[in-house]
Short mmCIF file of N, CA and C in Angstrom, two decimals:
data_model
loop_
_atom_site.label_atom_id
_atom_site.label_comp_id
_atom_site.label_asym_id
_atom_site.label_seq_id
_atom_site.Cartn_x
_atom_site.Cartn_y
_atom_site.Cartn_z
N ASP Z 1 -22.48 1.62 7.34
CA ASP Z 1 -22.45 2.41 8.03
C ASP Z 1 -21.17 3.71 8.33
N GLN Z 2 -19.81 2.40 7.51
CA GLN Z 2 -19.14 3.13 7.70
C GLN Z 2 -18.86 4.23 6.30
N VAL Z 3 -19.34 3.61 5.10
CA VAL Z 3 -19.30 4.79 4.56
C VAL Z 3 -20.63 6.11 4.68
N ALA Z 4 -22.03 5.83 5.60
CA ALA Z 4 -22.11 7.06 5.54
C ALA Z 4 -21.29 7.91 6.87
N GLN Z 5 -20.39 7.13 7.11
CA GLN Z 5 -19.69 7.89 8.43
C GLN Z 5 -18.95 8.29 8.39
N LEU Z 6 -18.40 7.90 6.12
CA LEU Z 6 -17.45 9.14 6.09
C LEU Z 6 -17.37 10.41 5.19
N CYS Z 7 -18.50 10.08 5.14
CA CYS Z 7 -19.12 11.48 4.85
C CYS Z 7 -19.58 11.94 5.00
N ARG Z 8 -20.27 11.40 6.56
CA ARG Z 8 -19.99 12.67 7.71
C ARG Z 8 -19.28 13.26 8.11
N TYR Z 9 -18.39 12.84 8.05
CA TYR Z 9 -16.32 13.76 8.32
C TYR Z 9 -16.66 14.10 7.32
N GLN Z 10 -16.68 14.00 5.34
CA GLN Z 10 -15.92 14.95 4.94
C GLN Z 10 -16.87 15.77 5.20
N SER Z 11 -18.42 15.83 5.23
CA SER Z 11 -18.77 17.05 5.13
C SER Z 11 -18.78 18.07 6.37
N TRP Z 12 -17.95 17.15 7.77
CA TRP Z 12 -17.64 18.40 8.63
C TRP Z 12 -16.25 19.12 8.24
N LEU Z 13 -14.74 18.12 7.18
CA LEU Z 13 -14.18 18.15 7.35
C LEU Z 13 -14.53 19.43 6.83
N SER Z 14 -14.81 19.64 5.78
CA SER Z 14 -15.39 20.50 4.74
C SER Z 14 -16.66 22.19 4.28
N THR Z 15 -16.68 21.67 6.53
CA THR Z 15 -18.09 23.36 7.11
C THR Z 15 -16.84 23.34 8.35
N GLU Z 16 -16.89 22.83 9.05
CA GLU Z 16 -16.56 23.30 11.35
C GLU Z 16 -14.89 22.97 10.67
N ALA Z 17 -14.59 22.05 10.49
CA ALA Z 17 -12.69 22.43 10.57
C ALA Z 17 -12.42 23.01 9.04
N SER Z 18 -13.04 23.04 8.44
CA SER Z 18 -12.22 23.87 7.44
C SER Z 18 -12.69 25.79 8.06
N ALA Z 19 -13.94 25.47 8.15
CA ALA Z 19 -14.37 27.31 8.94
C ALA Z 19 -12.84 27.29 10.26
N ALA Z 20 -13.13 26.05 10.75
CA ALA Z 20 -12.03 26.80 12.08
C ALA Z 20 -10.29 26.82 12.46
N GLY Z 21 -9.90 26.83 10.41
CA GLY Z 21 -8.44 26.88 9.79
C GLY Z 21 -7.80 25.07 10.37
N ALA Z 22 -8.41 24.37 10.36
CA ALA Z 22 -7.21 22.96 10.07
C ALA Z 22 -7.64 22.63 8.86
N LEU Z 23 -8.10 22.72 8.09
CA LEU Z 23 -7.21 22.17 6.64
C LEU Z 23 -7.43 24.24 6.63
N GLY Z 24 -6.39 24.07 5.02
CA GLY Z 24 -6.69 24.75 4.25
C GLY Z 24 -7.89 25.71 3.16
N PRO Z 25 -7.75 26.50 2.14
CA PRO Z 25 -9.43 27.12 2.02
C PRO Z 25 -9.36 26.34 0.75
N GLN Z 26 -8.18 25.23 0.15
CA GLN Z 26 -8.54 24.74 -1.04
C GLN Z 26 -8.54 23.12 -0.76
N GLU Z 27 -8.65 22.98 0.10
CA GLU Z 27 -8.58 21.53 0.48
C GLU Z 27 -9.95 20.99 -0.26
N ALA Z 28 -10.70 21.53 0.07
CA ALA Z 28 -12.52 21.27 0.15
C ALA Z 28 -12.72 19.94 -1.32
N PRO Z 29 -12.87 20.60 -2.47
CA PRO Z 29 -12.39 19.58 -3.39
C PRO Z 29 -11.07 18.53 -3.84
N ARG Z 30 -10.85 18.65 -2.90
CA ARG Z 30 -9.58 17.36 -2.07
C ARG Z 30 -9.70 16.59 -1.39
N ILE Z 31 -11.12 16.29 -0.62
CA ILE Z 31 -10.63 15.92 0.59
C ILE Z 31 -10.34 14.21 0.61
N ILE Z 32 -11.96 14.07 -0.07
CA ILE Z 32 -11.78 12.17 -0.57
C ILE Z 32 -10.57 11.54 -1.21
N ASP Z 33 -10.05 12.73 -2.01
CA ASP Z 33 -8.93 11.70 -2.27
C ASP Z 33 -7.57 11.55 -2.48
N ARG Z 34 -7.30 12.56 -0.89
CA ARG Z 34 -5.68 13.44 -0.55
C ARG Z 34 -6.02 12.80 1.17
N HIS Z 35 -7.15 13.75 1.51
CA HIS Z 35 -7.23 13.15 3.22
C HIS Z 35 -8.45 11.97 3.45
N LEU Z 36 -8.60 11.39 2.48
CA LEU Z 36 -10.10 10.02 3.22
C LEU Z 36 -9.03 8.64 2.99
N ASN Z 37 -8.74 8.67 1.22
CA ASN Z 37 -7.81 7.97 0.83
C ASN Z 37 -6.68 7.96 1.48
N ASP Z 38 -5.36 8.48 1.71
CA ASP Z 38 -4.98 8.54 2.39
C ASP Z 38 -5.09 8.18 3.23
N SER Z 39 -5.56 8.01 4.37
CA SER Z 39 -5.18 8.32 6.07
C SER Z 39 -6.54 6.61 6.01
N LEU Z 40 -7.37 6.04 5.09
CA LEU Z 40 -8.24 4.51 4.59
C LEU Z 40 -6.62 3.87 3.68
N ALA Z 41 -5.48 4.31 3.46
CA ALA Z 41 -4.72 3.21 3.46
C ALA Z 41 -3.33 3.03 4.30
N TYR Z 42 -3.45 3.38 5.76
CA TYR Z 42 -2.70 3.19 6.48
C TYR Z 42 -3.18 1.73 7.82
N ALA Z 43 -4.05 2.13 6.84
CA ALA Z 43 -4.96 0.77 7.87
C ALA Z 43 -4.37 -0.56 7.09
N ARG Z 44 -4.14 -1.01 6.16
CA ARG Z 44 -3.45 -1.62 5.25
C ARG Z 44 -2.01 -2.24 6.46
N PHE Z 45 -1.49 -1.37 6.52
CA PHE Z 45 0.32 -1.47 7.48
C PHE Z 45 -0.29 -1.52 8.76
N LEU Z 46 -1.36 -1.76 9.95
CA LEU Z 46 -1.83 -1.71 11.20
C LEU Z 46 -1.46 -2.82 11.01
N PRO Z 47 -1.38 -3.85 12.30
CA PRO Z 47 -0.51 -4.95 12.68
C PRO Z 47 -1.79 -5.25 13.51
N ARG Z 48 -2.28 -6.46 13.23
CA ARG Z 48 -3.22 -7.69 14.14
C ARG Z 48 -3.73 -6.86 15.62
N GLY Z 49 -4.42 -6.75 16.35
CA GLY Z 49 -4.24 -6.96 17.87
C GLY Z 49 -5.38 -5.99 17.95
N SER Z 50 -5.03 -6.02 19.36
CA SER Z 50 -6.44 -4.54 20.43
C SER Z 50 -5.64 -4.07 21.13
N GLY Z 51 -4.52 -3.84 21.46
CA GLY Z 51 -4.53 -3.01 21.57
C GLY Z 51 -4.43 -1.53 21.26
N PRO Z 52 -5.06 0.51 21.49
CA PRO Z 52 -4.64 1.86 20.70
C PRO Z 52 -3.90 1.50 19.60
N ILE Z 53 -4.89 2.96 18.75
CA ILE Z 53 -3.73 3.12 17.93
C ILE Z 53 -3.24 4.21 18.37
N PHE Z 54 -2.31 5.04 18.49
CA PHE Z 54 -2.04 6.45 18.41
C PHE Z 54 -1.54 7.49 17.41
N ASP Z 55 -2.72 8.70 17.24
CA ASP Z 55 -2.37 9.34 15.51
C ASP Z 55 -1.84 10.43 16.53
N LEU Z 56 -1.10 10.80 16.72
CA LEU Z 56 0.43 11.80 16.74
C LEU Z 56 -0.20 12.84 15.93
N GLY Z 57 -0.49 14.33 17.03
CA GLY Z 57 -0.70 15.24 16.56
C GLY Z 57 -1.46 15.78 15.30
N SER Z 58 -2.85 15.24 15.86
CA SER Z 58 -4.42 14.88 15.39
C SER Z 58 -5.02 15.42 14.07
N GLY Z 59 -4.03 16.78 14.53
CA GLY Z 59 -5.07 18.26 13.56
C GLY Z 59 -6.26 18.35 13.22
N ALA Z 60 -6.87 17.33 12.24
CA ALA Z 60 -8.24 18.33 12.55
C ALA Z 60 -9.05 16.43 12.38
N GLY Z 61 -7.56 15.68 12.89
CA GLY Z 61 -8.39 14.11 12.75
C GLY Z 61 -7.93 12.97 11.90
N LEU Z 62 -6.79 13.89 11.04
CA LEU Z 62 -6.22 12.64 9.80
C LEU Z 62 -5.01 12.16 10.37
N PRO Z 63 -4.95 10.65 10.51
CA PRO Z 63 -5.81 9.99 9.31
C PRO Z 63 -6.70 9.48 10.73
N GLY Z 64 -6.09 9.67 12.19
CA GLY Z 64 -7.01 8.77 13.53
C GLY Z 64 -8.60 8.80 13.25
N ILE Z 65 -9.64 9.70 12.61
CA ILE Z 65 -11.14 9.86 12.03
C ILE Z 65 -11.14 8.59 11.34
N PRO Z 66 -10.77 8.61 10.25
CA PRO Z 66 -10.78 7.33 9.43
C PRO Z 66 -10.81 5.97 9.99
N LEU Z 67 -9.40 6.25 10.47
CA LEU Z 67 -8.90 4.68 10.61
C LEU Z 67 -9.58 4.62 12.33
N ALA Z 68 -10.37 4.60 12.98
CA ALA Z 68 -11.45 5.06 14.31
C ALA Z 68 -13.14 4.38 12.78
N ILE Z 69 -13.72 4.63 11.65
CA ILE Z 69 -14.53 4.36 11.41
C ILE Z 69 -13.95 3.09 10.55
N ALA Z 70 -13.09 3.13 10.04
CA ALA Z 70 -12.26 1.52 9.46
C ALA Z 70 -12.12 -0.05 9.84
N VAL Z 71 -11.49 1.14 11.70
CA VAL Z 71 -11.37 -0.29 12.09
C VAL Z 71 -12.40 -0.62 13.57
N PRO Z 72 -13.62 -0.38 13.80
CA PRO Z 72 -14.33 -0.45 14.61
C PRO Z 72 -14.17 -1.23 15.98
N GLY Z 73 -13.63 -1.71 16.40
CA GLY Z 73 -13.23 -2.89 17.22
C GLY Z 73 -12.07 -2.51 17.80
N ARG Z 74 -11.52 -0.86 17.33
CA ARG Z 74 -10.02 -0.46 17.71
C ARG Z 74 -10.13 0.58 18.27
N ARG Z 75 -9.54 0.99 19.34
CA ARG Z 75 -9.75 2.23 20.46
C ARG Z 75 -8.34 2.70 19.54
N ILE Z 76 -8.92 4.34 18.80
CA ILE Z 76 -8.13 5.18 18.16
C ILE Z 76 -7.85 6.45 19.34
N ILE Z 77 -6.56 7.06 20.31
CA ILE Z 77 -6.45 7.69 20.16
C ILE Z 77 -6.22 9.02 19.44
N LEU Z 78 -7.08 9.82 19.65
CA LEU Z 78 -5.77 10.86 19.39
C LEU Z 78 -4.86 12.16 19.80
N SER Z 79 -3.98 12.80 19.68
CA SER Z 79 -3.55 13.24 20.65
C SER Z 79 -2.78 14.46 19.80
N ASP Z 80 -3.04 15.58 20.08
CA ASP Z 80 -2.11 17.56 20.25
C ASP Z 80 -1.70 17.76 20.92
N ARG Z 81 -1.28 18.99 20.61
CA ARG Z 81 -0.54 19.36 21.98
C ARG Z 81 -1.68 21.12 21.56
N SER Z 82 -2.23 21.87 20.41
CA SER Z 82 -2.81 22.51 20.96
C SER Z 82 -4.86 21.82 21.71
N GLN Z 83 -4.67 23.32 21.92
CA GLN Z 83 -6.42 23.54 22.63
C GLN Z 83 -7.27 23.25 21.94
N ARG Z 84 -7.10 24.68 20.92
CA ARG Z 84 -7.93 24.80 20.07
C ARG Z 84 -8.95 23.26 18.65
N ARG Z 85 -7.30 22.26 18.84
CA ARG Z 85 -7.85 21.13 17.79
C ARG Z 85 -7.96 20.08 18.48
N ILE Z 86 -8.17 20.34 20.10
CA ILE Z 86 -8.31 18.58 21.46
C ILE Z 86 -9.76 19.87 20.78
N ASP Z 87 -10.16 20.85 21.34
CA ASP Z 87 -11.90 20.70 20.85
C ASP Z 87 -12.31 20.69 20.30
N LEU Z 88 -11.81 20.61 19.02
CA LEU Z 88 -12.29 20.32 17.50
C LEU Z 88 -12.70 18.94 16.96
N LEU Z 89 -11.94 17.92 18.16
CA LEU Z 89 -11.49 16.46 17.59
C LEU Z 89 -13.01 15.78 18.50
N GLU Z 90 -12.55 16.46 19.83
CA GLU Z 90 -13.65 16.40 20.50
C GLU Z 90 -15.04 16.48 20.31
N ARG Z 91 -15.00 17.83 19.36
CA ARG Z 91 -16.82 17.98 19.05
C ARG Z 91 -16.90 16.48 17.72
N ALA Z 92 -15.95 16.12 16.48
CA ALA Z 92 -16.42 15.88 15.84
C ALA Z 92 -16.35 14.30 16.16
N ALA Z 93 -15.98 14.22 16.95
CA ALA Z 93 -16.06 12.87 17.39
C ALA Z 93 -17.30 12.20 18.23
N ARG Z 94 -17.57 13.25 18.85
CA ARG Z 94 -19.26 13.53 19.01
C ARG Z 94 -20.82 13.37 17.53
N VAL Z 95 -20.49 14.69 17.24
CA VAL Z 95 -20.77 14.98 15.82
C VAL Z 95 -20.65 12.73 15.26
N LEU Z 96 -19.55 12.10 15.06
CA LEU Z 96 -19.53 11.44 14.14
C LEU Z 96 -20.00 10.20 14.92
N ASP Z 97 -20.50 10.66 16.38
CA ASP Z 97 -20.94 9.40 17.42
C ASP Z 97 -19.68 7.99 17.19
N LEU Z 98 -18.53 8.36 17.32
CA LEU Z 98 -17.72 7.43 17.19
C LEU Z 98 -16.96 6.93 18.62
N ASP Z 99 -17.46 5.51 19.31
CA ASP Z 99 -17.22 5.56 20.93
C ASP Z 99 -15.57 5.26 21.12
N ASN Z 100 -14.79 4.72 19.72
CA ASN Z 100 -13.65 4.00 19.77
C ASN Z 100 -12.52 5.52 19.60
N ILE Z 101 -13.02 5.87 19.82
CA ILE Z 101 -12.18 7.96 20.22
C ILE Z 101 -11.78 8.18 21.19
N GLU Z 102 -10.71 8.51 21.57
CA GLU Z 102 -9.75 9.02 23.16
C GLU Z 102 -9.64 10.57 22.26
N VAL Z 103 -9.95 11.83 23.21
CA VAL Z 103 -8.28 12.57 23.39
C VAL Z 103 -8.08 13.06 23.91
N ILE Z 104 -7.28 13.36 23.54
CA ILE Z 104 -5.43 13.57 24.13
C ILE Z 104 -4.35 15.12 24.28
N LYS Z 105 -4.60 15.97 24.77
CA LYS Z 105 -3.82 16.89 24.74
C LYS Z 105 -2.07 16.52 24.96
N ARG Z 106 -0.94 15.96 24.19
CA ARG Z 106 -0.25 16.35 24.30
C ARG Z 106 1.24 16.36 23.91
N ASP Z 107 2.32 16.54 23.84
CA ASP Z 107 3.08 16.85 23.14
C ASP Z 107 3.71 15.53 22.80
N LEU Z 108 4.37 15.71 21.55
CA LEU Z 108 5.24 14.68 21.26
C LEU Z 108 6.47 13.93 21.73
N GLU Z 109 7.17 15.07 22.51
CA GLU Z 109 7.53 14.38 22.80
C GLU Z 109 7.41 14.43 24.42
N SER Z 110 6.32 14.31 25.05
CA SER Z 110 5.63 13.56 26.33
C SER Z 110 6.10 12.20 25.87
N PHE Z 111 5.93 11.44 24.81
CA PHE Z 111 5.42 10.01 25.17
C PHE Z 111 6.92 9.37 25.13
N ALA Z 112 7.20 8.56 26.46
CA ALA Z 112 8.61 7.90 26.44
C ALA Z 112 7.77 6.21 26.56
N GLY Z 113 7.91 5.58 25.17
CA GLY Z 113 7.94 4.39 25.34
C GLY Z 113 6.56 3.74 25.80
N GLU Z 114 5.64 4.35 25.34
CA GLU Z 114 4.28 3.93 26.20
C GLU Z 114 3.84 3.93 24.59
N ILE Z 115 4.21 3.36 24.11
CA ILE Z 115 3.05 2.94 22.78
C ILE Z 115 3.48 2.37 21.64
N ASP Z 116 2.35 0.89 21.60
CA ASP Z 116 2.98 0.30 20.32
C ASP Z 116 2.78 0.22 19.67
N VAL Z 117 1.76 0.70 18.70
CA VAL Z 117 0.87 1.29 17.18
C VAL Z 117 1.24 2.61 17.14
N ALA Z 118 1.67 3.88 15.89
CA ALA Z 118 1.04 4.59 16.14
C ALA Z 118 1.08 5.43 14.83
N VAL Z 119 0.12 6.34 14.48
CA VAL Z 119 0.88 6.86 13.06
C VAL Z 119 0.35 8.48 13.48
N ALA Z 120 0.88 9.33 11.68
CA ALA Z 120 1.67 10.13 11.86
C ALA Z 120 1.30 10.90 10.55
N ARG Z 121 0.72 12.34 10.36
CA ARG Z 121 1.08 12.08 9.48
C ARG Z 121 0.54 14.30 9.39
N ALA Z 122 1.39 14.28 8.65
CA ALA Z 122 2.15 16.11 8.03
C ALA Z 122 2.62 17.22 9.03
N VAL Z 123 2.75 16.08 10.89
CA VAL Z 123 4.04 16.56 11.53
C VAL Z 123 5.32 16.94 11.29
N LEU Z 124 5.82 15.78 11.08
CA LEU Z 124 7.32 16.53 11.36
C LEU Z 124 7.27 16.26 10.07
N GLN Z 125 8.93 15.91 9.33
CA GLN Z 125 10.29 15.81 8.56
C GLN Z 125 10.04 14.12 8.25
N PRO Z 126 10.74 13.25 7.48
CA PRO Z 126 10.45 12.29 7.30
C PRO Z 126 11.64 11.66 8.28
N ASP Z 127 12.49 12.48 8.08
CA ASP Z 127 13.82 12.29 8.73
C ASP Z 127 13.91 12.75 10.78
N GLN Z 128 12.81 13.10 10.91
CA GLN Z 128 12.78 13.42 11.70
C GLN Z 128 11.42 11.96 12.57
N TRP Z 129 11.16 11.39 11.49
CA TRP Z 129 10.46 10.39 12.90
C TRP Z 129 10.83 9.30 13.51
N PRO Z 130 12.30 8.73 12.95
CA PRO Z 130 12.80 7.48 12.97
C PRO Z 130 13.33 8.35 15.02
N ASP Z 131 13.47 9.07 15.63
CA ASP Z 131 13.92 9.66 16.46
C ASP Z 131 12.76 9.92 17.05
N VAL Z 132 11.76 10.62 16.87
CA VAL Z 132 9.97 9.91 17.90
C VAL Z 132 9.89 8.35 17.86
N ALA Z 133 9.77 8.19 17.08
CA ALA Z 133 9.91 6.81 17.10
C ALA Z 133 10.29 5.36 18.45
N LYS Z 134 11.53 5.87 18.60
CA LYS Z 134 12.48 4.83 19.49
C LYS Z 134 12.47 6.02 21.10
N ALA Z 135 12.26 7.57 20.81
CA ALA Z 135 11.60 7.59 22.41
C ALA Z 135 9.73 7.09 22.33
N ALA Z 136 9.51 7.05 21.92
CA ALA Z 136 7.70 7.45 22.48
C ALA Z 136 7.56 5.38 21.94
N LEU Z 137 7.68 4.96 21.13
CA LEU Z 137 7.22 3.18 21.24
C LEU Z 137 7.80 2.70 22.02
N ASN Z 138 7.68 1.98 22.69
CA ASN Z 138 7.83 0.37 23.00
C ASN Z 138 9.01 -0.59 22.93
N SER Z 139 9.75 -0.73 23.35
CA SER Z 139 10.50 -1.62 22.20
C SER Z 139 9.10 -2.77 21.11
N GLY Z 140 9.65 -3.05 20.23
CA GLY Z 140 9.39 -3.50 19.09
C GLY Z 140 7.38 -3.41 18.17
N GLY Z 141 7.53 -1.78 19.02
CA GLY Z 141 6.19 -1.30 18.83
C GLY Z 141 6.69 -0.51 17.49
N ILE Z 142 5.70 0.22 16.87
CA ILE Z 142 5.28 0.32 15.20
C ILE Z 142 5.45 1.30 14.85
N LEU Z 143 5.48 2.84 13.87
CA LEU Z 143 4.75 4.35 13.60
C LEU Z 143 4.77 3.94 12.11
N ILE Z 144 3.82 4.25 11.60
CA ILE Z 144 3.14 4.01 10.64
C ILE Z 144 3.29 6.22 9.91
N VAL Z 145 3.69 5.91 9.25
CA VAL Z 145 4.12 7.44 8.93
C VAL Z 145 4.12 8.26 7.66
N ALA Z 146 3.15 9.23 7.24
CA ALA Z 146 3.23 9.59 5.73
C ALA Z 146 4.62 10.40 6.01
N VAL Z 147 4.76 9.97 4.42
CA VAL Z 147 6.08 11.03 4.03
C VAL Z 147 5.99 11.86 2.62
N GLY Z 148 4.91 11.68 1.88
CA GLY Z 148 4.91 12.19 0.85
C GLY Z 148 5.01 11.67 -0.53
N GLU Z 149 4.76 12.66 -1.89
CA GLU Z 149 5.47 12.14 -2.22
C GLU Z 149 6.41 11.79 -3.70
N ALA Z 150 7.45 13.57 -2.76
CA ALA Z 150 8.57 13.50 -3.14
C ALA Z 150 10.25 12.55 -1.79
N SER Z 151 9.07 12.07 -1.23
CA SER Z 151 10.31 10.45 -1.22
C SER Z 151 10.74 9.81 -1.62
N GLN Z 152 11.88 10.14 -0.91
CA GLN Z 152 13.20 8.29 -1.99
C GLN Z 152 12.84 7.53 -0.91
N THR Z 153 12.02 7.35 0.07
CA THR Z 153 12.34 6.74 1.07
C THR Z 153 11.62 5.67 0.23
N PRO Z 154 13.54 3.85 0.41
CA PRO Z 154 12.49 2.71 -0.51
C PRO Z 154 11.87 1.93 0.37
N SER Z 155 11.47 1.71 1.58
CA SER Z 155 10.85 1.38 2.39
C SER Z 155 9.38 1.34 1.91
N SER Z 156 9.16 2.94 1.65
CA SER Z 156 7.71 3.62 1.66
C SER Z 156 6.66 3.06 0.46
N ALA Z 157 5.67 2.62 0.75
CA ALA Z 157 4.50 2.12 -0.72
C ALA Z 157 3.24 3.26 -0.09
N ASP Z 158 2.57 3.93 -1.29
CA ASP Z 158 1.14 4.82 -0.74
C ASP Z 158 2.12 5.99 -0.17
N GLY Z 159 3.39 6.46 -0.55
CA GLY Z 159 3.67 7.31 0.49
C GLY Z 159 4.14 7.26 2.19
N LEU Z 160 3.73 5.96 2.61
CA LEU Z 160 3.40 5.85 3.63
C LEU Z 160 5.62 4.44 4.32
N VAL Z 161 6.09 5.07 5.85
CA VAL Z 161 6.74 4.14 5.82
C VAL Z 161 6.55 3.54 7.11
N VAL Z 162 6.81 2.54 7.03
CA VAL Z 162 6.71 1.71 8.90
C VAL Z 162 7.63 2.47 9.66
N VAL Z 163 8.59 2.62 10.65
CA VAL Z 163 8.69 2.88 11.01
C VAL Z 163 8.68 1.97 12.72
N ARG Z 164 9.87 0.70 12.73
CA ARG Z 164 10.29 -0.11 14.09
C ARG Z 164 11.11 0.87 15.10
N HIS Z 165 10.59 0.34 15.73
CA HIS Z 165 11.21 0.46 17.49
C HIS Z 165 12.13 -1.41 17.77
N ASP Z 166 12.75 -1.62 18.07
CA ASP Z 166 13.32 -2.92 18.24
C ASP Z 166 14.17 -2.63 19.16
#
């Protein structure tokens, strides 16, 4: 079932999301490697538990939607500040029949110490994330963020960094 859902999401990304401008026109051939596989890599760093996972600046739902498919027992909250992207994310959740997704319209800056676990991809520059984590996360919370291939961040693995708020 999860593989079938990921295939439906891949199709949705290459058609609806691409047509809506949520993915660049050259991204369709790279959806599996660059977007789905990269998003699924976040699952390795998720702490055990049952609390929600926030996808900050979800865009087309990456990495949140693949994580919702991979970890169906966890609630995934997709957040974005753009109403156009919110509408697109709500459509994706309906098309994929994902009942563990909640979509909310919020700016990164509006989260104030209320998140235990967050993920993000392609929203800010790597050096900006520690400040966001400090503001948005509860004490002890973690943010898993993509830093890109060019990053020299020593704590990165698979282009991901875990930022902890102590």
